[in-house]
Tab-separated table of C-alpha atoms and ligand atoms in Angstrom:
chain	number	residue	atom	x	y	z
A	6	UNK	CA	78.800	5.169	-17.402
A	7	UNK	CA	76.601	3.300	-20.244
A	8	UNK	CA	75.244	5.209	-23.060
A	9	UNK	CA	71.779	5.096	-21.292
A	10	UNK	CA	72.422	6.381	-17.903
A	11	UNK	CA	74.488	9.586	-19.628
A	12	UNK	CA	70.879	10.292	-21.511
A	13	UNK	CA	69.425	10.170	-18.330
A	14	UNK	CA	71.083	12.819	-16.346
A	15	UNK	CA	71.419	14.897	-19.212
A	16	UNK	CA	67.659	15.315	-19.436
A	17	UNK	CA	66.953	16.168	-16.401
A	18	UNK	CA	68.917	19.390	-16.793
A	19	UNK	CA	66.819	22.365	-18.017
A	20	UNK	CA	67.514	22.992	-21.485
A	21	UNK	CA	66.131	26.618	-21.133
A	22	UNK	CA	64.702	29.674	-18.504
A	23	UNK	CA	61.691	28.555	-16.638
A	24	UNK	CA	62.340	24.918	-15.355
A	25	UNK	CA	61.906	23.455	-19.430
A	26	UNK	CA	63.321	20.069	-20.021
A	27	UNK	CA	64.497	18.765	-22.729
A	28	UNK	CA	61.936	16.966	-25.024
A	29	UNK	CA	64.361	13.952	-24.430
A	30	UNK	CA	63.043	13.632	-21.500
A	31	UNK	CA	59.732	10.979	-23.113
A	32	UNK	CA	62.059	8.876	-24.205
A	33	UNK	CA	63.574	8.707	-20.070
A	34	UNK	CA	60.165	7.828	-19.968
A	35	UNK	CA	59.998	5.250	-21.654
A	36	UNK	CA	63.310	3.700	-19.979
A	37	UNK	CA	60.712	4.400	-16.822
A	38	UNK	CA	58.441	2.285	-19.125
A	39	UNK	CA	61.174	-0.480	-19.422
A	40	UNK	CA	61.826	-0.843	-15.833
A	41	UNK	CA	58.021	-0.970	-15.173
A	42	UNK	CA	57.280	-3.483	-17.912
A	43	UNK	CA	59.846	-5.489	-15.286
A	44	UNK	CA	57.638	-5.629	-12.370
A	45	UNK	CA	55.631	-6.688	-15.183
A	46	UNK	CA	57.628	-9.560	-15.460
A	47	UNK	CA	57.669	-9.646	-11.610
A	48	UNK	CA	53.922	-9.933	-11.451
A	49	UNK	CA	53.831	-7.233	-8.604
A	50	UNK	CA	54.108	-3.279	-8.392
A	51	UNK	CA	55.553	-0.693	-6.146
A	52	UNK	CA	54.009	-1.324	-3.665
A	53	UNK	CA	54.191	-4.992	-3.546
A	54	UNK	CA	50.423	-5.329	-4.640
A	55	UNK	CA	50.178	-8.571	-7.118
A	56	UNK	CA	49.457	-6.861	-10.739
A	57	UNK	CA	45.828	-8.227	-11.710
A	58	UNK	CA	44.585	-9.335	-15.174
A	59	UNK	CA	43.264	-6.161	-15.817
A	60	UNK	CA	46.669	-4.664	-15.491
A	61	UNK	CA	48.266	-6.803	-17.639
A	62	UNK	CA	46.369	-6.123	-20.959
A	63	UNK	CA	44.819	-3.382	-22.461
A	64	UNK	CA	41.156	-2.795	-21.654
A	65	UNK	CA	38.012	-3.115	-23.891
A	66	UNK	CA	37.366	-0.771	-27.105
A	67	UNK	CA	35.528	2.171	-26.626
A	68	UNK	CA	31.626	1.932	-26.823
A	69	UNK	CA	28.696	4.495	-28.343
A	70	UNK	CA	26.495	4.080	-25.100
A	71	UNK	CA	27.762	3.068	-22.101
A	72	UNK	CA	26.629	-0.043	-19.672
A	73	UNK	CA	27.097	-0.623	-15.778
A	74	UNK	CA	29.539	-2.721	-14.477
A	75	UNK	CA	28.558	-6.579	-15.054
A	76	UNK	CA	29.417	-6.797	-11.169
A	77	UNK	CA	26.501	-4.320	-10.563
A	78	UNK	CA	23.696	-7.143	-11.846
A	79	UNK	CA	21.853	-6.730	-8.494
A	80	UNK	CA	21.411	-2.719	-8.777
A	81	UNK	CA	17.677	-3.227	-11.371
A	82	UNK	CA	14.341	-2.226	-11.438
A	83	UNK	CA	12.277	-5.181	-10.217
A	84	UNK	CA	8.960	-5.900	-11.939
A	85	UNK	CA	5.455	-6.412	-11.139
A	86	UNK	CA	3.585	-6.766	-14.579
A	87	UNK	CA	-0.016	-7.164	-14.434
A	88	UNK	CA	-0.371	-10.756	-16.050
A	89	UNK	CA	-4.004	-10.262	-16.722
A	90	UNK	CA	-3.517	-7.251	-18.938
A	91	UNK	CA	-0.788	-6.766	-21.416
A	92	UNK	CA	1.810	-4.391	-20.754
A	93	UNK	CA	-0.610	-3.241	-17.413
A	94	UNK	CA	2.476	-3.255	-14.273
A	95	UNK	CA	4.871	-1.342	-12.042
A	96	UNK	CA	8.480	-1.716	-12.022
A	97	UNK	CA	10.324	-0.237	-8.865
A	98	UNK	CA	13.832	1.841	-8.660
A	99	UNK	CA	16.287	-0.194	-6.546
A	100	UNK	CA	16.889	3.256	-3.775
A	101	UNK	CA	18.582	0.699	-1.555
A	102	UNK	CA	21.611	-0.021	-4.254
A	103	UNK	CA	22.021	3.888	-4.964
A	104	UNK	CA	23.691	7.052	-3.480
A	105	UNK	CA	23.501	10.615	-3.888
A	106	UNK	CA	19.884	12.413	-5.513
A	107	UNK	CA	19.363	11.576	-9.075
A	108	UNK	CA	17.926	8.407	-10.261
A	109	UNK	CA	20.152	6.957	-13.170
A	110	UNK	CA	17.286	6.914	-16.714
A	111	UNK	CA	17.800	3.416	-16.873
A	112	UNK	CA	16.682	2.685	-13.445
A	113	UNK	CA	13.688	5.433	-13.229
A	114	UNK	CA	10.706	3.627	-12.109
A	115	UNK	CA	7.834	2.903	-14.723
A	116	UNK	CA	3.975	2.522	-14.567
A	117	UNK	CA	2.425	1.586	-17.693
A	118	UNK	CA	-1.155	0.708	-17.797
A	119	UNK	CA	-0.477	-0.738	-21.696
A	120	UNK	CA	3.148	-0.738	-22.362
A	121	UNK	CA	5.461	1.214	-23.605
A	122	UNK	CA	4.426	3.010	-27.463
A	123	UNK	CA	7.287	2.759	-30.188
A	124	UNK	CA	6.857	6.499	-31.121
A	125	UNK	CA	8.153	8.124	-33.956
A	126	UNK	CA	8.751	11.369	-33.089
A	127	UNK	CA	8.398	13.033	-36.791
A	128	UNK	CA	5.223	11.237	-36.801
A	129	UNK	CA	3.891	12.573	-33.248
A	130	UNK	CA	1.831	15.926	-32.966
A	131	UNK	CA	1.147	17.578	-29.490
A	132	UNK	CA	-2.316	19.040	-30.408
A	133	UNK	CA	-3.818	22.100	-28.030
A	134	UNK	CA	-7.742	22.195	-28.943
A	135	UNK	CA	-10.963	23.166	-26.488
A	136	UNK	CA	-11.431	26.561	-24.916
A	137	UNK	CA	-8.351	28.240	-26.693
A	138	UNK	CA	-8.239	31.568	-29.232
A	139	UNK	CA	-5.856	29.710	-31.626
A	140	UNK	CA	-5.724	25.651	-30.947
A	141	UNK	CA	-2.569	25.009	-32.059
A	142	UNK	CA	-0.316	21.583	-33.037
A	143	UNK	CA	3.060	21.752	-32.481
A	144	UNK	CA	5.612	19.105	-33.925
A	145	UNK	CA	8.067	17.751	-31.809
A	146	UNK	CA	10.559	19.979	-34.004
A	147	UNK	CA	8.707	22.850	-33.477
A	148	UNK	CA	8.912	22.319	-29.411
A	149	UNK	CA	12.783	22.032	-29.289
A	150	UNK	CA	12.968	25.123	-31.232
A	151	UNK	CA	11.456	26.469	-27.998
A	152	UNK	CA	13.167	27.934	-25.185
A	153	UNK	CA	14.172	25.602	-22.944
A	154	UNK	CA	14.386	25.524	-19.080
A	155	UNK	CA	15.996	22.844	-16.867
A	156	UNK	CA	14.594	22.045	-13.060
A	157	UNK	CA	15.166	18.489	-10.685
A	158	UNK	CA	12.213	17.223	-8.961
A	159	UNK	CA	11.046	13.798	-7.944
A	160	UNK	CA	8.401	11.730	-9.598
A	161	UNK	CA	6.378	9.818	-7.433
A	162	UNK	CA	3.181	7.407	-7.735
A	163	UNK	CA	0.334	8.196	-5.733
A	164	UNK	CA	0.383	4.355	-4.959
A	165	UNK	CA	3.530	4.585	-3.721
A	166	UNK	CA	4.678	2.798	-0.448
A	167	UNK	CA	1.577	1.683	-0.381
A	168	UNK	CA	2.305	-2.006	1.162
A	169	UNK	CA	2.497	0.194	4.617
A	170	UNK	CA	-1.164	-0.220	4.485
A	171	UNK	CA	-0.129	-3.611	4.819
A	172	UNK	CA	-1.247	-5.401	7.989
A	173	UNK	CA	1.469	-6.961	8.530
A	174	UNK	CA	4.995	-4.914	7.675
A	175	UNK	CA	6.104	-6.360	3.732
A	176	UNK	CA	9.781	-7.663	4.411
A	177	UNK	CA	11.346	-6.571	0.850
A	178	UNK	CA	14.360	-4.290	-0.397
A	179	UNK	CA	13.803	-0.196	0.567
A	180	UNK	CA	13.497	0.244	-3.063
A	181	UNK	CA	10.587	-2.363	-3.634
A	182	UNK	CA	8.568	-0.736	-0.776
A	183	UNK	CA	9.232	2.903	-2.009
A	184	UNK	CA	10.863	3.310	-5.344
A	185	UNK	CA	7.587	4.185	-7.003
A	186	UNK	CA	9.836	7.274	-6.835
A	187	UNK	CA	12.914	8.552	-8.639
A	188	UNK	CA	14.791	12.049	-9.024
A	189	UNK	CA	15.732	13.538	-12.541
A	190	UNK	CA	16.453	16.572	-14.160
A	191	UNK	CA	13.600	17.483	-16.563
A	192	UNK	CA	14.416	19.851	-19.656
A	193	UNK	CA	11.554	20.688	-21.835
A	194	UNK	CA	9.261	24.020	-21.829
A	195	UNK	CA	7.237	25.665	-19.343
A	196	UNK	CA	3.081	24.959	-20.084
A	197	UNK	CA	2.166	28.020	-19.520
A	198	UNK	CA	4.360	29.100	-22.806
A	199	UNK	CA	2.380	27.352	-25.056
A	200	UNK	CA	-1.025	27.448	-23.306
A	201	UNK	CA	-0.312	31.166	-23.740
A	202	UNK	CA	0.835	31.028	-27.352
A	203	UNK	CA	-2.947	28.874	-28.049
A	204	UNK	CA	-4.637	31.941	-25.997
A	205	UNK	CA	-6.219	30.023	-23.072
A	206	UNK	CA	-9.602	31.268	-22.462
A	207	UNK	CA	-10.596	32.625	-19.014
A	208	UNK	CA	-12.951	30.041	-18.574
A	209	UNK	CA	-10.895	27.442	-18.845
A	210	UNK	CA	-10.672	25.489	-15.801
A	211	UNK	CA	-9.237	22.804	-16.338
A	212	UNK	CA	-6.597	20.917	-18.837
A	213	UNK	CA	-7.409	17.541	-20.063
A	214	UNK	CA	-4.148	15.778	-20.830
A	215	UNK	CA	-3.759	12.673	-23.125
A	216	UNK	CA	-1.259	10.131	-23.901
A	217	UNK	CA	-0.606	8.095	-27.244
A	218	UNK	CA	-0.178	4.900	-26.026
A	219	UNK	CA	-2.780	2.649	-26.636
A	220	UNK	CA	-4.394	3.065	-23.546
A	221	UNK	CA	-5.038	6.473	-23.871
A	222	UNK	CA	-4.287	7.251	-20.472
A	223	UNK	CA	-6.200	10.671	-20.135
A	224	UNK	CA	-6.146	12.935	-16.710
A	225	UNK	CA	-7.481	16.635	-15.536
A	226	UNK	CA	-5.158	18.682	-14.361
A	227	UNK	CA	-6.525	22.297	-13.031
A	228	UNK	CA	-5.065	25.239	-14.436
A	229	UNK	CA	-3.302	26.932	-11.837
A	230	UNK	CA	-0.971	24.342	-11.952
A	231	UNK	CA	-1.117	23.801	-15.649
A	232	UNK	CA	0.319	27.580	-15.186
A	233	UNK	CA	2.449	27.413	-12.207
A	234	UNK	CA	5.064	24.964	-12.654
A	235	UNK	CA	4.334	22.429	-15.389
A	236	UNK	CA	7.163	21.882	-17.587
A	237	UNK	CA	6.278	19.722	-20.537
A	238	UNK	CA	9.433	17.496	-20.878
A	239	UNK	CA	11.295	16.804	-23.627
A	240	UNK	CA	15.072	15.444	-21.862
A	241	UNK	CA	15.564	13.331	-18.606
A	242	UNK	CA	19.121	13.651	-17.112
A	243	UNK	CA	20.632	15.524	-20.025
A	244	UNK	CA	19.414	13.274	-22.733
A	245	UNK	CA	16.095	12.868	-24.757
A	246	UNK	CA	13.259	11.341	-22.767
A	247	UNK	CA	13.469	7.644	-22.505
A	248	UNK	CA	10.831	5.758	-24.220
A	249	UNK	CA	9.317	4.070	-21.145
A	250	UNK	CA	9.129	7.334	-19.380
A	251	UNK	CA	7.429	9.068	-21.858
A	252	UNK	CA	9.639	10.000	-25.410
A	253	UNK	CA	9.358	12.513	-27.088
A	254	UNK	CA	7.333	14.147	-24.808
A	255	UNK	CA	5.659	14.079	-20.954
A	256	UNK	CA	3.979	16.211	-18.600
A	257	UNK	CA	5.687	16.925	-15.489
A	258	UNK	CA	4.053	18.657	-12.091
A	259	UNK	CA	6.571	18.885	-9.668
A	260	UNK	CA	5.194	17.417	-6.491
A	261	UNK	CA	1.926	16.055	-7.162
A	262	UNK	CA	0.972	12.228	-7.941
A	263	UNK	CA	2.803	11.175	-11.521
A	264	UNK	CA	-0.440	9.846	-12.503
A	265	UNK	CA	-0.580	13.708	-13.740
A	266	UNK	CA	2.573	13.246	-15.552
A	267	UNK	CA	0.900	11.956	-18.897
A	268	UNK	CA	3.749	10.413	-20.740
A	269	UNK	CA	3.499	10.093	-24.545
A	270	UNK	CA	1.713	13.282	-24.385
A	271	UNK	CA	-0.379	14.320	-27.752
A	272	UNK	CA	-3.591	16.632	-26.350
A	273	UNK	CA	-4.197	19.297	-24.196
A	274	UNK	CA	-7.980	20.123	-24.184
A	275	UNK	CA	-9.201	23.246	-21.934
A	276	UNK	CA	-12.338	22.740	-20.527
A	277	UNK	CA	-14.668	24.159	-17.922
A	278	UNK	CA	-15.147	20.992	-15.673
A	279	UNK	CA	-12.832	17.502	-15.476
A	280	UNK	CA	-13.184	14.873	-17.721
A	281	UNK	CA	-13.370	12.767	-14.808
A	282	UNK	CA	-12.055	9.607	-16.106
A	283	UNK	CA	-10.677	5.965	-14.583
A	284	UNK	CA	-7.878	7.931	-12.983
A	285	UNK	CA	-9.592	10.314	-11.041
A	286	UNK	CA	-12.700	8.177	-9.853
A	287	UNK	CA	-12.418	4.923	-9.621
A	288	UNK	CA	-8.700	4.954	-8.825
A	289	UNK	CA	-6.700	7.590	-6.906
A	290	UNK	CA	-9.795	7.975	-4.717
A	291	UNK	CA	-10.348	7.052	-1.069
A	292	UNK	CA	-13.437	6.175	1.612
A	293	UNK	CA	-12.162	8.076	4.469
A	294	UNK	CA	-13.359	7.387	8.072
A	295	UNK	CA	-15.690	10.152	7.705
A	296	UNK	CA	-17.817	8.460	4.953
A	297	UNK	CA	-17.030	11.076	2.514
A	298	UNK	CA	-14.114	9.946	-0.472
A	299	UNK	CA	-11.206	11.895	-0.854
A	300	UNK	CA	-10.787	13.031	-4.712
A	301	UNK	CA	-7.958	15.414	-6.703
A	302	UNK	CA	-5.579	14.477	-3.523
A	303	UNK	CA	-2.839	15.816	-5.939
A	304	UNK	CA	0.259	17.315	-3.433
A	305	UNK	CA	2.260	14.247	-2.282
A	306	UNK	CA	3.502	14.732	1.287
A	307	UNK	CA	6.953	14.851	2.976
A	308	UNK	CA	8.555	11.104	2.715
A	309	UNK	CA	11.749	10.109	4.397
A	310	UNK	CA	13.508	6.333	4.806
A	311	UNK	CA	16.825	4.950	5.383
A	312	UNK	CA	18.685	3.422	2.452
A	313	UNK	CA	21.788	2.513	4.283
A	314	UNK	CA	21.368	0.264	6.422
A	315	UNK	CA	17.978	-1.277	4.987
A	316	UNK	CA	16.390	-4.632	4.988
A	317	UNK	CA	18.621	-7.297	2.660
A	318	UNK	CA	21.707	-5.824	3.940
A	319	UNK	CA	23.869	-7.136	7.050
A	320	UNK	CA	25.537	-5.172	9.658
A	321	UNK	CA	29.182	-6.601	10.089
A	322	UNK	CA	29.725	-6.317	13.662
A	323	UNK	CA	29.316	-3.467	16.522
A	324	UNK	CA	31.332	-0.200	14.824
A	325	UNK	CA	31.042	2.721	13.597
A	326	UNK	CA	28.114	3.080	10.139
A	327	UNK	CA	27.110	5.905	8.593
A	328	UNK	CA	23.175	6.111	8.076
A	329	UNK	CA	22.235	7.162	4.709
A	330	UNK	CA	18.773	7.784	3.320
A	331	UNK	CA	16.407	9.634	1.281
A	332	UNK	CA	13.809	12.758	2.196
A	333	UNK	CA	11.310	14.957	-0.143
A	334	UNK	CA	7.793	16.512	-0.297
A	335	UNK	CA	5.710	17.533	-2.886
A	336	UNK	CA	5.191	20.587	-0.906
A	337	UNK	CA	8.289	22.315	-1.035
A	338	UNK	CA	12.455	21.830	-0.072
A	339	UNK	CA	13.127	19.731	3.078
A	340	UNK	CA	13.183	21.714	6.250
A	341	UNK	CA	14.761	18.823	8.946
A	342	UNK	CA	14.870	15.383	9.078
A	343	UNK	CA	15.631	13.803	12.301
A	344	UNK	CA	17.057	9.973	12.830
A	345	UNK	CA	16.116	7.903	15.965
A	346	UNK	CA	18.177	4.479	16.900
A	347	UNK	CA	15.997	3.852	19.950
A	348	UNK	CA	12.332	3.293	18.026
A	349	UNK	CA	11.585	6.874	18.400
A	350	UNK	CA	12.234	7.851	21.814
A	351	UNK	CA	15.083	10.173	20.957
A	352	UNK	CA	15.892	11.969	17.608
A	353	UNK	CA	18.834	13.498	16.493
A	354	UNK	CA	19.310	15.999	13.497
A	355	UNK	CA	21.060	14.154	10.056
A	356	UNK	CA	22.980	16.606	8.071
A	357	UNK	CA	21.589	16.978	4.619
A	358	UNK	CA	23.570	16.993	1.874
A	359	UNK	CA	23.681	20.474	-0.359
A	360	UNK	CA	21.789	20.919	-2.949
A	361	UNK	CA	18.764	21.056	-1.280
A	362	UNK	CA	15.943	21.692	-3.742
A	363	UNK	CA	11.835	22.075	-3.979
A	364	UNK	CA	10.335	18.916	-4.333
A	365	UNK	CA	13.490	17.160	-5.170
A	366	UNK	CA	15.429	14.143	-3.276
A	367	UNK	CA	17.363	15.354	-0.374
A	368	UNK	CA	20.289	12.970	0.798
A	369	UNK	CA	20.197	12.717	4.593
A	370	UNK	CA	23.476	11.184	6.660
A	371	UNK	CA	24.360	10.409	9.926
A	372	UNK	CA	27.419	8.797	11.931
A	373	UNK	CA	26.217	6.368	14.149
A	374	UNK	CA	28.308	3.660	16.075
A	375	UNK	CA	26.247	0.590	16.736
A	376	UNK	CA	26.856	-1.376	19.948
A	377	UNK	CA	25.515	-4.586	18.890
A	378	UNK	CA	22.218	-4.395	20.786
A	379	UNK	CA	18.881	-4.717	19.158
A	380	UNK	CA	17.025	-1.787	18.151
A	381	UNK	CA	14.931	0.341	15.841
A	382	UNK	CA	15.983	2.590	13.142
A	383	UNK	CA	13.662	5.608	12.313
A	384	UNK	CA	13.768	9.046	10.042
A	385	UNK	CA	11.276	11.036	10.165
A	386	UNK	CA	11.238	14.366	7.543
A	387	UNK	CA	9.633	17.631	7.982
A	388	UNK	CA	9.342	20.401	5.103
A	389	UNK	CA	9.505	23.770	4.401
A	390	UNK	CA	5.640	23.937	5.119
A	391	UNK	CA	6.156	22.449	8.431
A	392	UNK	CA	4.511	19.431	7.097
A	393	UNK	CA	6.012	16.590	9.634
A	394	UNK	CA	5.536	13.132	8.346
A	395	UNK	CA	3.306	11.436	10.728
A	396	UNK	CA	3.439	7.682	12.868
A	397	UNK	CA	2.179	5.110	11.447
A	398	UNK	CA	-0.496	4.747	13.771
A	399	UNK	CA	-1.546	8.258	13.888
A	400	UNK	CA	-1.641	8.462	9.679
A	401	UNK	CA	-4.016	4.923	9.899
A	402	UNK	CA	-6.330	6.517	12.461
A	403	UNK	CA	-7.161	9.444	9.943
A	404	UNK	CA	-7.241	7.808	7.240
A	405	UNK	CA	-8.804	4.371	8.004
A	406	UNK	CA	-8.388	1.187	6.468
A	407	UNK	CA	-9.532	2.057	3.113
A	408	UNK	CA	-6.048	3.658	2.587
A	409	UNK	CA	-3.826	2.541	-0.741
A	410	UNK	CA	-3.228	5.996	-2.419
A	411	UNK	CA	-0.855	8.906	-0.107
A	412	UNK	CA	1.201	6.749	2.443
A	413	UNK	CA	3.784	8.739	3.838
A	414	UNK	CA	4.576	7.545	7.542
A	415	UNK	CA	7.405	7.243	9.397
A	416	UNK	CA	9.506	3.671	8.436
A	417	UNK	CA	11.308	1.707	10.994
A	418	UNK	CA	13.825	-0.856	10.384
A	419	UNK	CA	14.782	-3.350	13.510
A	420	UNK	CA	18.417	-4.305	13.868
A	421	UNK	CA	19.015	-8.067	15.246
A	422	UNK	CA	22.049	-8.391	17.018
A	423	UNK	CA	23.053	-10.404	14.485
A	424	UNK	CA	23.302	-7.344	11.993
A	425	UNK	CA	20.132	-8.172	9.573
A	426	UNK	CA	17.265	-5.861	9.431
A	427	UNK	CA	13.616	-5.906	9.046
A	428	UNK	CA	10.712	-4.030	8.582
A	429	UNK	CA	8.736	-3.726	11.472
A	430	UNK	CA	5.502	-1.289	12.759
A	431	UNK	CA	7.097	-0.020	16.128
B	200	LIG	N1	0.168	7.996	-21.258
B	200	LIG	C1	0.395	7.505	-20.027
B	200	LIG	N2	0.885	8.346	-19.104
B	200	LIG	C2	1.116	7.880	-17.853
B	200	LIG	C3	0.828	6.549	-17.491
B	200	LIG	C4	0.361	5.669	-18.510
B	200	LIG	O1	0.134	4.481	-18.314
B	200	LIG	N3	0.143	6.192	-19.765
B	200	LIG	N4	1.011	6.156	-16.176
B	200	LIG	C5	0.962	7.228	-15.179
B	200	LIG	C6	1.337	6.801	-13.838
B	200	LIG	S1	0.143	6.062	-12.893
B	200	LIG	C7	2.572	7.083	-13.311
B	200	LIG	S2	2.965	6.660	-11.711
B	200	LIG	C8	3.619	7.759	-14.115
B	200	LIG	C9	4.889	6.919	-14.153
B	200	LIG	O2	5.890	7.577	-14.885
B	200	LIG	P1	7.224	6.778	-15.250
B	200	LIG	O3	6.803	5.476	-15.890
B	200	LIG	O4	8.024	7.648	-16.124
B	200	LIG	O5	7.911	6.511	-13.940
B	200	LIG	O6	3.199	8.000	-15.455
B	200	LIG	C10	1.859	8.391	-15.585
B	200	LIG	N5	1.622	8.773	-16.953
B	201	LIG	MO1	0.925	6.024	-10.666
């Protein structure tokens, strides 16, 4: 028996009560090591798998903020910037490249109408002035000395989706159609706290909100749900606001248009009537049929589309898929949504996936084993409210043509036989 093979049994026997082994035992280990650094040699492991680079060699160093895989390049925000007016654009989350409810901060969607203000936050003031007792200005220090309370809800623009409009059906990735939408956890404090530390006056009607970029972007945003459940943000997924979505601080109303979300936020002024500005008359307004314009259309409605499988990706054959997508409403938690793989002649009930929460992203799936014959995907969502979101043709026909703000109808994706898909009206 060599020296080596006498260590080995030895430490293998317990060297006291309760199964301990002697502390030899590591350096077994590292005989283990030895005979593993020869299938090292081999170029293979247990199993027979060839050993790859990576395996070889140790790995990178550790870094202070960390970065998606390079092989992920395709899973970015795609941008739309307004070339007329600098720093005026959209950029869109890519929904079709993720999974699961919350929207990763560096792919939350962004609408700037001037770019995106380098704030210092010891330099930045959040001033409460109008129809209070005591107007007030807090720091930013001062507001994460504050209580704090947490909640997940979607952002959404009013504009969103709004290519359904479209005459004919845009032919683009799920996320460049809808992903004027994403799903974070918001952390900041409630509005009501410090609207009732500045003694809001009982005429007050109405809260004009305004951000420091350069634009100024300013909104009216009525009281009751100044005092509901506003949350004025100060962290986005665990970590302090991003810059382009609003650092140090934002407004967030869970559920209605993020046009109310006033990033960069730096005055509150209560006031008896709106301040009606750009935002709330000649944009996120709408000729109906009627004649009359819809105005302060704030709730966005119950949304639902299939992520997986979506327009850019391929089907690989007749099998068995799972269908994956995404549901909310600004109205409340998501009751139901249904899936149909025959354009909408039969539905059948997806199972959503827990948590479901108020005016959050709710992950839909269902199994689904695709014969190879053309058809038509649909979801369709329905909320808490009962709020069911509505065909195509029926949401055109009360709405009109005038429509760009507030589309919510049901999407359909046709499946070739040769597994691509496409957005069609159907
Ligand atoms: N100060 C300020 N707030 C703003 C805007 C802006 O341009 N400036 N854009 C609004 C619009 S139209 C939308 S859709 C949301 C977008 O928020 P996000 O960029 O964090 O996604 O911010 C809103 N708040
Ligand atoms: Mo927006």
């Amino acid at each position: 028996m060599t020296q080596d093979n006498a260590l080995l049994n030895d430490v293998l026997l317990p060297v006291a009560g309760g199964g301990l082994l002697d502390r030899r035992l590591f350096l077994q280990r590292s005989l283990e090591l030895g005979a593993g650094a020869g299938l090292l040699l081999t170029g293979m492991d247990a199993s027979g798998a060839e050993l790859q680079p990576w395996q070889k060699t140790p790995g990178a160093p550790f870094s202070h903020y960390g970065q998606p895989s390079p092989h992920e390049k395709e899973a970015i925000r795609w941008v739309s910037a307004n070339t007329a007016a600098a720093g005026n654009g959209i950029s869109w989350t890519p929904l079709h490249k993720l999974e699961g409810m919350i929207t990763p901060n560096g792919l939350h969607f962004e609408r700037h109408h001037h770019g995106v203000p380098q704030i210092n936050p010891d330099r930045h003031r959040l001033n409460l002035h109008g129809l209070f007792r005591n107007p007030v200005s807090f720091s930013v220090d001062d507001l994460l000395r504050d209580p704090l309370v947490s909640r997940i809800c979607v952002v959404e623009c009013g504009g969103n989706s709004n290519a359904g409009w479209h005459e004919e059906p845009i032919q683009t990735p799920v996320g460049y159609f809808h992903g004027l939408a994403s799903c974070s956890e918001w952390t900041g404090i409630p509005l009501s706290t410090l609207l009732d530390e500045a003694g809001l006056q009982p005429d007050a009607r109405w809260l004009i909100a305004e951000g420091a970029d350069a634009a100024g972007m300013n909104i009216s945003i009525p009281v009751e749900k100044a005092l509901d459940d506003t949350l004025v943000a100060l962290y986005q997924n665990g970590e302090r606001l991003r810059p382009e979505n609003g650092y140090p601080l934002r407004l967030i109303l869970p559920g209605w248009e993020a046009v109310l979300n006033v990033k960069w936020l730096h005055r509150l002024q209560a006031a008896r009537e709106p301040v009606m500005a750009r935002n709330e008359t000649a944009k996120y307004t709408e000729l109906q049929p009627s004649g009359k314009a819809r105005q302060f259309t704030f709730i966005m409605d119950a949304k639902s589309l299939i992520t997986q499988p979506s327009p850019g990706y391929r089907l690989h054959g007749p099998g068995l898929y799972q269908i994956s997508g995404l549901a909310w409403s600004g109205r409340g938690k998501i009751r139901k949504v249904e899936v149909s793989a025959d354009g909408g002649k039969s539905w059948a009930e997806a199972a959503l996936q827990e948590p479901v929460l108020s005016k959050s992203f709710t992950r839909f799936r269902l199994p689904w084993r695709w014969d190879g014959s053309p058809l038509v995907l649909k979801s369709r969502a329905i909320d808490e409210t009962g709020h069911q979101q509505p065909e195509r043709a029926a949401l055109v026909a009360e709405r009109g043509r005038n429509g760009y703000f507030h589309y919510n109808a049901i999407v359909s994706w046709a499946v070739a036989p040769d597994g691509s898909l496409s957005h069609v009206y159907a």
